[in-house]
Coordinates of C-alpha atoms in Angstrom, one line a residue:
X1 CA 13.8 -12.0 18.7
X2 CA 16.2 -9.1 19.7
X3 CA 16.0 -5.4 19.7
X4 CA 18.1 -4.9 16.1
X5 CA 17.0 -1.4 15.4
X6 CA 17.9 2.0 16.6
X7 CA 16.4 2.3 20.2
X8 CA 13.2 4.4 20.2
X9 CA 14.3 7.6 21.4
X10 CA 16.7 7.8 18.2
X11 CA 13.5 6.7 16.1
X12 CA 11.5 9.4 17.1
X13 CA 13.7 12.3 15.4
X14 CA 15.3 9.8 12.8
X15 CA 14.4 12.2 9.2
X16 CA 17.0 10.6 7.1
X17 CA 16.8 13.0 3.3
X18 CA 13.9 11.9 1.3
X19 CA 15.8 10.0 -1.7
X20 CA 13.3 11.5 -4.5
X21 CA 14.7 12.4 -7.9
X22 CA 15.0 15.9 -9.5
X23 CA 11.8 14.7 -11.9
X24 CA 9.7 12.6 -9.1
X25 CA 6.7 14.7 -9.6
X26 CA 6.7 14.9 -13.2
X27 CA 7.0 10.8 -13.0
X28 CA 4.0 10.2 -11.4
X29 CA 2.1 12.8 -12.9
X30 CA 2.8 11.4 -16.2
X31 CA 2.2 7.8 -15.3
X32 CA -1.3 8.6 -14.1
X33 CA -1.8 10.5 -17.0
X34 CA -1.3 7.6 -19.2
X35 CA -3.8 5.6 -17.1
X36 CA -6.2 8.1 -16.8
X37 CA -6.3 7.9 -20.9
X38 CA -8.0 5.0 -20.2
X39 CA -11.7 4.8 -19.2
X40 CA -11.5 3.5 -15.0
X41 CA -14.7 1.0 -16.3
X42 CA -15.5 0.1 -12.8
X43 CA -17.7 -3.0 -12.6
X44 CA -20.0 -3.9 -9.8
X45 CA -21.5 -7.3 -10.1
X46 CA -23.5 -8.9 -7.3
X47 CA -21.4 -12.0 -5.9
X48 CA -23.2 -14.8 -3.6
X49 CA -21.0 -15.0 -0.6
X50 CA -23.3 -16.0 1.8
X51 CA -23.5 -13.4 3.9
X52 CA -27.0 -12.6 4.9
X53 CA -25.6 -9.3 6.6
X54 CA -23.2 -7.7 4.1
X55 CA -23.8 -7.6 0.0
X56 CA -21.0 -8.3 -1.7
X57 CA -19.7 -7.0 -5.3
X58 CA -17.4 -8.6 -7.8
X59 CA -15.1 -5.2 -8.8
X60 CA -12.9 -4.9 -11.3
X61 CA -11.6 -1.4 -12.3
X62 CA -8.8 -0.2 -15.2
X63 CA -5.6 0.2 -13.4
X64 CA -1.9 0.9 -14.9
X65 CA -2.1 1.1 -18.6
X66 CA -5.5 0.0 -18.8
X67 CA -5.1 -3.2 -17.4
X68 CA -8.1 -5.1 -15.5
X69 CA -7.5 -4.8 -11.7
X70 CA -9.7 -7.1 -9.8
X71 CA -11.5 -6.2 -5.7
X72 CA -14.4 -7.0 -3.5
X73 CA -16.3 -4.3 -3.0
X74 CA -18.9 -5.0 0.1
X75 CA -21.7 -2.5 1.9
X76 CA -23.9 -3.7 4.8
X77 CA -26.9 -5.1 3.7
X78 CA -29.7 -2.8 2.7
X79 CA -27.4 -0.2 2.9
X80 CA -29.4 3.4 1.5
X81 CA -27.5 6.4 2.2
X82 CA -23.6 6.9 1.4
X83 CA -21.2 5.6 3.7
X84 CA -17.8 6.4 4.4
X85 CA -14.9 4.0 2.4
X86 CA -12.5 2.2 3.6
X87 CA -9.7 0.7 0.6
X88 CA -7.9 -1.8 1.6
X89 CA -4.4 -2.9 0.3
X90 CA -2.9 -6.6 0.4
X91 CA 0.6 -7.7 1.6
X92 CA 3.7 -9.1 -0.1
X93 CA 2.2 -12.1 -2.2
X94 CA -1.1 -12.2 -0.8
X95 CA -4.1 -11.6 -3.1
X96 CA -8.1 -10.8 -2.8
X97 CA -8.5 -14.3 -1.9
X98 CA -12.5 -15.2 -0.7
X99 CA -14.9 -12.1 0.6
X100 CA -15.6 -13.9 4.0
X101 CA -11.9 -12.7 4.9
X102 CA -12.8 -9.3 4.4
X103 CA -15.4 -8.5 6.9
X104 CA -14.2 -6.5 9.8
X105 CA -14.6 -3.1 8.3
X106 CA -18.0 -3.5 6.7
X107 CA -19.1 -5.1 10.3
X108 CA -18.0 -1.8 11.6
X109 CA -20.7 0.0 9.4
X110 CA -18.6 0.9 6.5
X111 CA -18.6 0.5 2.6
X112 CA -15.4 -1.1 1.5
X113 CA -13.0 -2.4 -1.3
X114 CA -9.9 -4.7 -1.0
X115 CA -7.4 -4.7 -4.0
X116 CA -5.7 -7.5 -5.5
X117 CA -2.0 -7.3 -6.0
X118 CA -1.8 -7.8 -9.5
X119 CA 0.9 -11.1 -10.5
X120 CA 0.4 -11.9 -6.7
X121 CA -1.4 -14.5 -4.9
X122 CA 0.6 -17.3 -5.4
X123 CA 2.5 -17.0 -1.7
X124 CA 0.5 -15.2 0.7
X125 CA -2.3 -15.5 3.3
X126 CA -5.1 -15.8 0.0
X127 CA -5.0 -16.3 -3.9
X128 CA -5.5 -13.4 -6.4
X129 CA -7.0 -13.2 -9.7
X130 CA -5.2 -10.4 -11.5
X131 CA -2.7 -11.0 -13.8
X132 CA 0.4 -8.6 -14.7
X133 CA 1.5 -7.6 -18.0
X134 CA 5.0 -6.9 -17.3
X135 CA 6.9 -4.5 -20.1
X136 CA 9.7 -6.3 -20.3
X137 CA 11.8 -9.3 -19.3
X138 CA 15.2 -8.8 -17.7
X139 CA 17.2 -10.7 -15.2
X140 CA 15.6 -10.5 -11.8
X141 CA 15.9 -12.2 -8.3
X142 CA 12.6 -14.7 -7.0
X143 CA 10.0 -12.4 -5.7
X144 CA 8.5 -8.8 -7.1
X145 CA 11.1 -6.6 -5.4
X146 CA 13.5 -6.9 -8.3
X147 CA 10.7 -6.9 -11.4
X148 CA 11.9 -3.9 -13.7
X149 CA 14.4 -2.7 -10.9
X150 CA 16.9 -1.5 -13.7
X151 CA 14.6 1.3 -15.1
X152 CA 11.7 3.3 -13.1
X153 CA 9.6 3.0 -16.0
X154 CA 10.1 -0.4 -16.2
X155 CA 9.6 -1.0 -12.5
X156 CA 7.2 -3.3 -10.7
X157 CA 5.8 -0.9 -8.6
X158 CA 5.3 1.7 -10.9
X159 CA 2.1 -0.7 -12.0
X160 CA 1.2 -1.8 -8.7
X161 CA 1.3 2.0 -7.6
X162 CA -0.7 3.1 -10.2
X163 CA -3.8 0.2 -9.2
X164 CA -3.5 1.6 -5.9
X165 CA -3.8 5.7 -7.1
X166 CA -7.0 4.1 -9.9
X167 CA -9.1 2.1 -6.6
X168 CA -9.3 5.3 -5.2
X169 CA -10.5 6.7 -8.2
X170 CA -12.8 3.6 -8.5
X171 CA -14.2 3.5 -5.7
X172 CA -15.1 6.8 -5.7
X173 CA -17.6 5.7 -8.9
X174 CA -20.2 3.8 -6.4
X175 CA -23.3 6.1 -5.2
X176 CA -23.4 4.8 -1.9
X177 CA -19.3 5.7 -1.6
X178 CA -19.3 9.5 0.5
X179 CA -16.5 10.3 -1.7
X180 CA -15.3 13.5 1.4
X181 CA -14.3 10.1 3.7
X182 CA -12.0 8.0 2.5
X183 CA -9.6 6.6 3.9
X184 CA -6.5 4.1 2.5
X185 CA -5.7 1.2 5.1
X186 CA -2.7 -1.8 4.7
X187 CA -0.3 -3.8 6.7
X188 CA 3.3 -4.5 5.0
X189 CA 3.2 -4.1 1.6
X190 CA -0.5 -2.9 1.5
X191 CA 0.8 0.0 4.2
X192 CA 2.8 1.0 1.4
X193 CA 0.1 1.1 -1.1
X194 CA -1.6 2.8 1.3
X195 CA 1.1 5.5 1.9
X196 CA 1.4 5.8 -1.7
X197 CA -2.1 6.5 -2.5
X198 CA -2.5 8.8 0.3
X199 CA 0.5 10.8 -1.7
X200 CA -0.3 10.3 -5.3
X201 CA -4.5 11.0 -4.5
X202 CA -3.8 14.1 -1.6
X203 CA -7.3 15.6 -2.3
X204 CA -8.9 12.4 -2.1
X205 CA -7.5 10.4 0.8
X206 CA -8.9 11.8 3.9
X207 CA -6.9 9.1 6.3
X208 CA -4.1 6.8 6.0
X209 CA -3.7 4.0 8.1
X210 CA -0.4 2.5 7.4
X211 CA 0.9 -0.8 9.5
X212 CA 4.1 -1.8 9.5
X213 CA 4.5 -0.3 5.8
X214 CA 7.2 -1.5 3.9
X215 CA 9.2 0.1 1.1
X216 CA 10.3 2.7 3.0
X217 CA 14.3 4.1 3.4
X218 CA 15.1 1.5 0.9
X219 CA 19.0 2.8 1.5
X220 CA 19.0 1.9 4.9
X221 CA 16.8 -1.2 5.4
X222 CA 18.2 -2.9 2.5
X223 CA 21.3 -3.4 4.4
X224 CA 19.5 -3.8 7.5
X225 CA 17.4 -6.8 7.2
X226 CA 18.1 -9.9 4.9
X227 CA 14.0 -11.0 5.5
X228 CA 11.8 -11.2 2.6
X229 CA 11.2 -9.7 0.5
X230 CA 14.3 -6.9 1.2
X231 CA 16.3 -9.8 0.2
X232 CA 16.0 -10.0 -2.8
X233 CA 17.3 -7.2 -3.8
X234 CA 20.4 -7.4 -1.6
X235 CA 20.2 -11.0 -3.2
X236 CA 20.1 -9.7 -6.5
X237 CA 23.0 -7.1 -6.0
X238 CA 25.0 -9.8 -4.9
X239 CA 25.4 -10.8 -9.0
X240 CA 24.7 -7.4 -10.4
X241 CA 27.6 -6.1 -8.7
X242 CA 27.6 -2.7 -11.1
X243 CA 23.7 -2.0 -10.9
X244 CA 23.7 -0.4 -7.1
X245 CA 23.3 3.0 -8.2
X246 CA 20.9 2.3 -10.2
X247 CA 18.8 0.0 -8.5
X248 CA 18.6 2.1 -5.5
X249 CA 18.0 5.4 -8.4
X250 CA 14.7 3.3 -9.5
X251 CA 14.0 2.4 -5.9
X252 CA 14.2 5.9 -4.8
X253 CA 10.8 6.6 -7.0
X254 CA 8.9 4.1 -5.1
X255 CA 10.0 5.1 -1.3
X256 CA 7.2 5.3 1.1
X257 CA 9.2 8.6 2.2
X258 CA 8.7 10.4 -0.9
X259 CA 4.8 10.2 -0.6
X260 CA 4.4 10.6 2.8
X261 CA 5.6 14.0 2.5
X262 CA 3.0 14.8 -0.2
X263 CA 0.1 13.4 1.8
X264 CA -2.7 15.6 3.2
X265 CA -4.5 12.8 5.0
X266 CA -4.6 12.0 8.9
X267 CA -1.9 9.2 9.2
X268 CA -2.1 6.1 11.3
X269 CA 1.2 4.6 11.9
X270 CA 2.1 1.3 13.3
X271 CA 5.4 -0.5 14.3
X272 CA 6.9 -3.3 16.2
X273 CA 10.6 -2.7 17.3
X274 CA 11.5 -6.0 16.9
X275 CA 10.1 -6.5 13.1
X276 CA 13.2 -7.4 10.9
X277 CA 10.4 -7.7 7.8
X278 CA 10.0 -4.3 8.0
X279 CA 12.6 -2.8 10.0
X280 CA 11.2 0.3 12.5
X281 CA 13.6 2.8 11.2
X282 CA 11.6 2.3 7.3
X283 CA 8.4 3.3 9.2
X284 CA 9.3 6.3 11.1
X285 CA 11.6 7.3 8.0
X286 CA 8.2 7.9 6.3
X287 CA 6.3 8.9 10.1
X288 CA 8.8 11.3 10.1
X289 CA 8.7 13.4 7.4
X290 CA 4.7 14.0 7.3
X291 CA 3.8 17.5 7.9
X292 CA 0.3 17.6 8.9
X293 CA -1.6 15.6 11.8
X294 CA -0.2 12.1 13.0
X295 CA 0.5 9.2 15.2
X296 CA 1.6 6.3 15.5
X297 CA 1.4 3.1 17.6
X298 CA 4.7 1.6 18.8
X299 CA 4.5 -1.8 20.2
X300 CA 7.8 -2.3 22.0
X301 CA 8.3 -6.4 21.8
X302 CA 6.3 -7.0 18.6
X303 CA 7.6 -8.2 15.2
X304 CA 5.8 -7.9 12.0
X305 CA 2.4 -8.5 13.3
X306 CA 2.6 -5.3 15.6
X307 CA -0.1 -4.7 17.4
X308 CA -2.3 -7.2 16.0
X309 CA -5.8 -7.9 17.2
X310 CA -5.1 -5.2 19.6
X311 CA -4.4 -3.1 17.0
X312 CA -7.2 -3.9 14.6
X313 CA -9.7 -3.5 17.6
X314 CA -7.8 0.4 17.9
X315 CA -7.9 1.1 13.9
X316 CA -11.6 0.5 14.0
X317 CA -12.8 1.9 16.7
X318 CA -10.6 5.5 15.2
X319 CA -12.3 5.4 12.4
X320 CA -16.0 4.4 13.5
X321 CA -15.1 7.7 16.2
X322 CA -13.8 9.9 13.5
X323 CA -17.0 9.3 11.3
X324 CA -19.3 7.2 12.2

C-alpha cells in the first residue's frame, strides 16, 4: 500500500474552510429539538451474558424522531459508586452485535454503552437490531452514504447523528453514570459519531477519542479515494450528473469539520498515512480546526486499522490516567 496522501509535514497545517452552511447551527438545534419532544425513555434491563465479572444491560433509548435506538450498556460487577462513561460508536455497517465483544473498556474499570447504527448490521464486524424509518425513498447508490443525499433534512445522517447527540443524553439517565466524565470514543464511521457528539453535546462530552474518523472534508476525499463507502457517492454522481452541488450542499451539514470546531472536549486523534478508507487529509481537516487541547497519533505505514492493538492499549491507559 503506497503513500497516496499529502506527506505529513503538509498535514500538519492543512485547515481547508470548514464547508458549513449560513443556517448550520439553526439545523441542528432544530433537529434535536424535535427529538427532544420526545421522552429519551431509556431502558435498562438486566441481560445474561455470562460474564461473572461485568453486568450487562439491554438499553434501548429514543433517538431521532422518537425512534427506538438499541445499546449494551455494561458496569463491572458490583459496581456501587458512579463511574466515569465511556460511549462507544460502531463503524460503517457494523452493528451492537453480542456484549462479549464489548469488554475492553468496562475491564479497564469503566461504565459503558455501545450504540447500534440504526439500518446497519447487515455488513460489518457484528449484527444490529435497530431498524431505520427512513422519510423517504429516492434513488440512491448501495450503501448509507447516499440515503437522503438530495435534501439535509432528508439525509441519512441527520438520523444517525441525532442517536449519537440522544446516547449521550441517555446515558447520562443511569445513577452509577458520573455524568462530569464522559467521554465519546469510535473508529471509522463511529469516530465520526464520536466527533459529532462531541460538537452537538459541547457541555457534555468531556473527551473525544476519534480513530481514523470518517466523513470528514467530504470535498476533498470524495475525489481522493474510490474505497467504501466514499464510493458511493462518487458512484452515485456518476448517474446524477446535475446533483453535485447539491449533494456535496447536504454533505456539508454532516462534515466531521463542522463539529470539531464546536467541540469543547479533549480530542484523541488517530491516523494511518496509508488508509485510503479514510484518507489522512479527512482526519486532520477536522484535527485541524479544533481550538482547544489535542493530539493525535500518526502511524506512518498503517492503513485503516491505524494503530491498532497498540493503539487500543494507548486509548485505555489515557483515559484510566486522566480519571481513574
Amino acid at each position: 500500500m503506497p503513500f497516496f496522501d499529502m506527506p505529513l509535514e503538509a498535514l500538519e497545517t492543512y485547515r481547508p474552510p470548514s464547508p458549513e452552511q449560513p443556517n448550520f447551527d439553526t439545523f441542528w438545534e432544530n433537529t434535536l429539538a424535535d427529538a427532544r419532544t420526545h421522552p429519551i425513555n431509556t431502558q435498562f434491563e438486566p441481560f445474561d451474558a455470562g460474564t461473572k465479572l461485568v453486568d450487562v444491560f439491554d438499553m434501548q433509548f429514543n433517538g431521532y424522531s422518537g425512534q427506538p435506538i438499541k445499546a449494551w450498556f455494561m458496569l463491572p460487577a458490583h459496581a456501587s459508586k458512579p463511574l466515569p462513561a465511556v460511549v462507544e460508536y460502531i463503524g460503517y455497517g457494523g452493528g451492537r452485535g453480542y456484549p462479549y465483544s464489548w469488554l475492553k473498556w468496562v475491564a479497564a474499570g469503566f461504565a459503558y454503552m455501545v450504540m447500534d447504527n440504526r439500518g446497519q448490521g447487515g455488513s460489518g464486524s457484528s449484527p444490529g437490531d435497530t431498524a431505520d424509518y427512513p422519510e423517504r425513498s429516492e434513488s440512491q447508490a448501495l450503501g448509507f452514504f447516499t440515503q437522503g443525499i438530495t435534501d439535509p433534512q432528508h439525509y441519512y445522517y441527520r438520523r444517525l447523528y441525532t442517536d449519537a447527540a440522544r446516547a449521550i443524553e441517555a446515558v447520562k439517565t443511569h445513577p452509577l453514570v458520573d455524568t462530569t466524565r464522559i467521554a465519546a470514543v469510535g473508529v471509522s464511521q463511529g469516530g465520526a459519531l464520536a466527533i459529532a457528539a462531541s460538537g452537538l453535546m459541547p457541555e457534555d462530552v468531556s473527551v473525544c477519542v476519534a480513530d481514523v474518523p470518517g466523513l470528514c472534508d467530504f470535498k476533498r476525499v470524495v475525489g481522493l479515494t474510490g474505497q467504501v463507502p466514499y464510493n458511493e457517492i462518487s458512484t452515485y454522481l456518476q448517474t446524477q450528473r446535475d446533483q453535485v452541488d447539491t449533494v456535496f450542499k447536504t454533505l456539508s451539514y454532516v462534515d466531521g469539520i463542522c463539529f470539531a470546531k464546536r467541540s469543547k472536549a479533549y480530542a484523541y486523534y488517530s491516523t494511518g498515512l496509508m488508509d485510503m478508507i479514510c484518507p489522512p487529509s479527512g482526519v486532520y481537516a477536522a484535527f485541524n480546526h479544533i481550538d482547544g487541547p489535542k493530539e493525535i497519533h500518526t502511524y506512518a505505514f498503517s492503513g485503516h486499522e491505524a494503530g491498532g492493538e497498540v493503539h487500543q492499549f494507548k486509548k485505555i491507559k489515557f483515559l484510566s490516567d486522566r480519571w481513574n
